[in-house]
């Protein structure tokens, strides 16, 4: 898929089909995060693929939209130490775009009390969870290549470009 089309057509999804993700696809999603750019090559992240159904259920109870995590085929906790800045957002977006390239939708999941999520994941010391990403094939078929990028841009519920950018 064309990268700009992938960016323009990607939408967060919170409802997934029952179709499982292959082990190779899971690896590719995690690799996309691993190879993300990082300031001074610090790589301040650890990606925890939450595979245990019991643990996934416990994590689901710590996010704003629990059913999103419960229904996902892959749940990844982004764990950091200290203040990672911009780097982890880059890693998360890389993982979500790599997934979308394969027809897999995704959604970042915020937490009202991140410390509770960190406790559920058994994190200690300076480690803490920054976000929970959920992935799965969409419950309703999506075909980003059925329309040009300009079409997807017009459909995006976002402020117009001239309201969010300026040229100096």
CSV table of C-alpha atoms in Angstrom, one decimal:
chain,number,residue,atom,x,y,z
A,1,UNK,CA,0.0,0.0,0.0
A,2,UNK,CA,1.2,3.5,-0.7
A,3,UNK,CA,2.4,5.1,2.6
A,4,UNK,CA,0.4,8.3,2.2
A,5,UNK,CA,-2.8,6.3,1.4
A,6,UNK,CA,-2.1,4.2,4.5
A,7,UNK,CA,-1.9,7.3,6.6
A,8,UNK,CA,-4.9,9.0,5.0
A,9,UNK,CA,-7.1,5.8,5.3
A,10,UNK,CA,-6.2,4.5,8.7
A,11,UNK,CA,-8.9,4.9,11.3
A,12,UNK,CA,-8.8,3.6,14.9
A,13,UNK,CA,-11.1,0.6,15.3
A,14,UNK,CA,-12.6,-0.7,18.4
A,15,UNK,CA,-14.4,-3.8,17.1
A,16,UNK,CA,-12.5,-6.7,15.7
A,17,UNK,CA,-13.4,-10.0,13.9
A,18,UNK,CA,-12.6,-13.4,15.4
A,19,UNK,CA,-9.8,-14.0,12.8
A,20,UNK,CA,-6.5,-14.6,14.4
A,21,UNK,CA,-3.3,-12.8,13.5
A,22,UNK,CA,-0.5,-15.0,12.2
A,23,UNK,CA,2.7,-15.3,14.2
A,24,UNK,CA,4.6,-13.7,11.3
A,25,UNK,CA,2.2,-10.7,11.3
A,26,UNK,CA,2.6,-10.2,15.1
A,27,UNK,CA,6.4,-10.3,14.7
A,28,UNK,CA,6.2,-7.7,11.9
A,29,UNK,CA,4.1,-5.4,14.0
A,30,UNK,CA,6.5,-5.7,16.9
A,31,UNK,CA,9.5,-5.2,14.6
A,32,UNK,CA,7.9,-2.0,13.2
A,33,UNK,CA,8.0,-0.7,16.7
A,34,UNK,CA,11.5,-1.9,17.4
A,35,UNK,CA,13.1,-0.2,14.4
A,36,UNK,CA,11.4,3.1,15.1
A,37,UNK,CA,13.6,6.2,15.3
A,38,UNK,CA,14.7,7.2,18.7
A,39,UNK,CA,16.5,10.3,20.0
A,40,UNK,CA,20.2,9.5,20.5
A,41,UNK,CA,19.1,5.9,19.8
A,42,UNK,CA,17.9,5.5,23.4
A,43,UNK,CA,15.1,3.1,22.5
A,44,UNK,CA,13.2,3.8,25.8
A,45,UNK,CA,10.6,1.1,25.2
A,46,UNK,CA,9.7,-2.5,25.9
A,47,UNK,CA,6.7,-4.0,24.1
A,48,UNK,CA,4.7,-6.5,26.1
A,49,UNK,CA,2.5,-8.7,23.9
A,50,UNK,CA,-0.2,-9.6,26.4
A,51,UNK,CA,-1.1,-13.2,25.3
A,52,UNK,CA,-2.7,-14.6,28.5
A,53,UNK,CA,-6.5,-14.4,28.3
A,54,UNK,CA,-6.6,-13.9,32.1
A,55,UNK,CA,-4.1,-11.1,32.0
A,56,UNK,CA,-5.7,-9.5,29.0
A,57,UNK,CA,-9.0,-9.4,30.9
A,58,UNK,CA,-7.3,-7.7,33.8
A,59,UNK,CA,-5.6,-5.2,31.5
A,60,UNK,CA,-9.0,-4.5,29.8
A,61,UNK,CA,-10.4,-3.4,33.2
A,62,UNK,CA,-7.8,-0.7,33.4
A,63,UNK,CA,-8.5,1.2,30.1
A,64,UNK,CA,-11.2,3.6,29.2
A,65,UNK,CA,-12.8,1.2,26.6
A,66,UNK,CA,-12.4,-2.4,28.1
A,67,UNK,CA,-14.3,-4.2,25.3
A,68,UNK,CA,-11.8,-2.9,22.8
A,69,UNK,CA,-9.0,-4.8,24.6
A,70,UNK,CA,-11.2,-7.8,25.2
A,71,UNK,CA,-12.0,-8.2,21.5
A,72,UNK,CA,-8.5,-7.6,20.2
A,73,UNK,CA,-6.4,-10.4,18.7
A,74,UNK,CA,-3.2,-8.7,19.8
A,75,UNK,CA,-2.7,-6.4,22.8
A,76,UNK,CA,0.6,-4.6,23.2
A,77,UNK,CA,1.6,-2.6,26.3
A,78,UNK,CA,4.2,0.0,25.6
A,79,UNK,CA,6.4,0.1,28.7
A,80,UNK,CA,8.9,2.8,29.4
A,81,UNK,CA,11.3,4.1,32.0
A,82,UNK,CA,11.6,7.8,32.8
A,83,UNK,CA,10.2,10.3,30.3
A,84,UNK,CA,10.5,8.9,26.8
A,85,UNK,CA,9.2,12.0,25.0
A,86,UNK,CA,8.3,11.7,21.3
A,87,UNK,CA,9.9,8.3,20.7
A,88,UNK,CA,7.1,6.0,21.9
A,89,UNK,CA,4.5,7.8,19.8
A,90,UNK,CA,6.7,7.1,16.8
A,91,UNK,CA,6.9,3.4,17.7
A,92,UNK,CA,3.2,3.1,18.3
A,93,UNK,CA,2.3,4.7,15.0
A,94,UNK,CA,4.9,2.5,13.2
A,95,UNK,CA,3.2,-0.6,14.7
A,96,UNK,CA,-0.3,0.6,13.8
A,97,UNK,CA,0.7,1.5,10.2
A,98,UNK,CA,2.5,-1.8,9.7
A,99,UNK,CA,-0.7,-3.5,10.8
A,100,UNK,CA,-2.9,-1.4,8.6
A,101,UNK,CA,-0.7,-2.3,5.6
A,102,UNK,CA,-1.8,-5.9,6.2
A,103,UNK,CA,-5.5,-5.1,6.7
A,104,UNK,CA,-5.3,-5.1,10.5
A,105,UNK,CA,-6.9,-2.2,12.3
A,106,UNK,CA,-5.7,-0.9,15.7
A,107,UNK,CA,-6.4,1.6,18.4
A,108,UNK,CA,-4.4,3.2,21.2
A,109,UNK,CA,-6.1,2.8,24.6
A,110,UNK,CA,-5.8,5.4,27.3
A,111,UNK,CA,-5.9,4.5,31.0
A,112,UNK,CA,-7.6,6.6,33.7
A,113,UNK,CA,-5.0,5.3,36.2
A,114,UNK,CA,-1.8,4.1,34.4
A,115,UNK,CA,-0.3,3.0,37.7
A,116,UNK,CA,-3.1,0.4,38.1
A,117,UNK,CA,-2.3,-0.9,34.6
A,118,UNK,CA,1.4,-1.1,35.5
A,119,UNK,CA,0.6,-3.0,38.7
A,120,UNK,CA,-1.6,-5.5,36.7
A,121,UNK,CA,1.4,-6.0,34.3
A,122,UNK,CA,3.8,-6.6,37.2
A,123,UNK,CA,6.0,-3.7,36.4
A,124,UNK,CA,8.4,-2.5,39.0
A,125,UNK,CA,11.0,0.2,39.7
A,126,UNK,CA,10.9,3.0,37.2
A,127,UNK,CA,9.0,1.0,34.6
A,128,UNK,CA,5.5,2.2,33.7
A,129,UNK,CA,3.0,1.6,31.0
A,130,UNK,CA,2.6,4.5,28.6
A,131,UNK,CA,-0.2,3.1,26.4
A,132,UNK,CA,-2.0,-0.1,25.4
A,133,UNK,CA,-2.4,-0.8,21.7
A,134,UNK,CA,-5.0,-3.2,20.4
A,135,UNK,CA,-5.0,-4.9,17.0
A,136,UNK,CA,-7.3,-7.1,15.0
A,137,UNK,CA,-8.8,-7.6,11.6
A,138,UNK,CA,-11.8,-5.3,11.3
A,139,UNK,CA,-15.3,-6.6,12.1
A,140,UNK,CA,-16.5,-4.8,9.0
A,141,UNK,CA,-14.3,-5.2,5.9
A,142,UNK,CA,-12.1,-2.2,5.0
A,143,UNK,CA,-10.6,-1.5,1.6
A,144,UNK,CA,-8.3,1.5,1.8
A,145,UNK,CA,-7.3,1.1,-1.9
A,146,UNK,CA,-10.8,1.4,-3.1
A,147,UNK,CA,-10.5,5.2,-2.9
A,148,UNK,CA,-7.7,7.6,-3.5
A,149,UNK,CA,-6.0,9.3,-0.6
A,150,UNK,CA,-7.8,12.6,-1.3
A,151,UNK,CA,-11.1,10.9,-0.8
A,152,UNK,CA,-10.0,9.6,2.6
A,153,UNK,CA,-8.6,13.1,3.6
A,154,UNK,CA,-12.0,14.7,2.9
A,155,UNK,CA,-13.8,12.0,5.0
A,156,UNK,CA,-11.5,12.5,8.0
A,157,UNK,CA,-13.1,14.2,10.9
A,158,UNK,CA,-10.3,16.5,11.4
A,159,UNK,CA,-9.7,20.3,11.4
A,160,UNK,CA,-8.9,21.7,7.9
A,161,UNK,CA,-5.2,21.8,7.1
A,162,UNK,CA,-5.2,25.7,7.1
A,163,UNK,CA,-6.4,25.6,10.8
A,164,UNK,CA,-3.6,23.3,12.0
A,165,UNK,CA,-0.7,24.5,9.9
A,166,UNK,CA,1.0,27.7,9.0
A,167,UNK,CA,3.9,28.5,6.7
A,168,UNK,CA,6.3,31.1,8.1
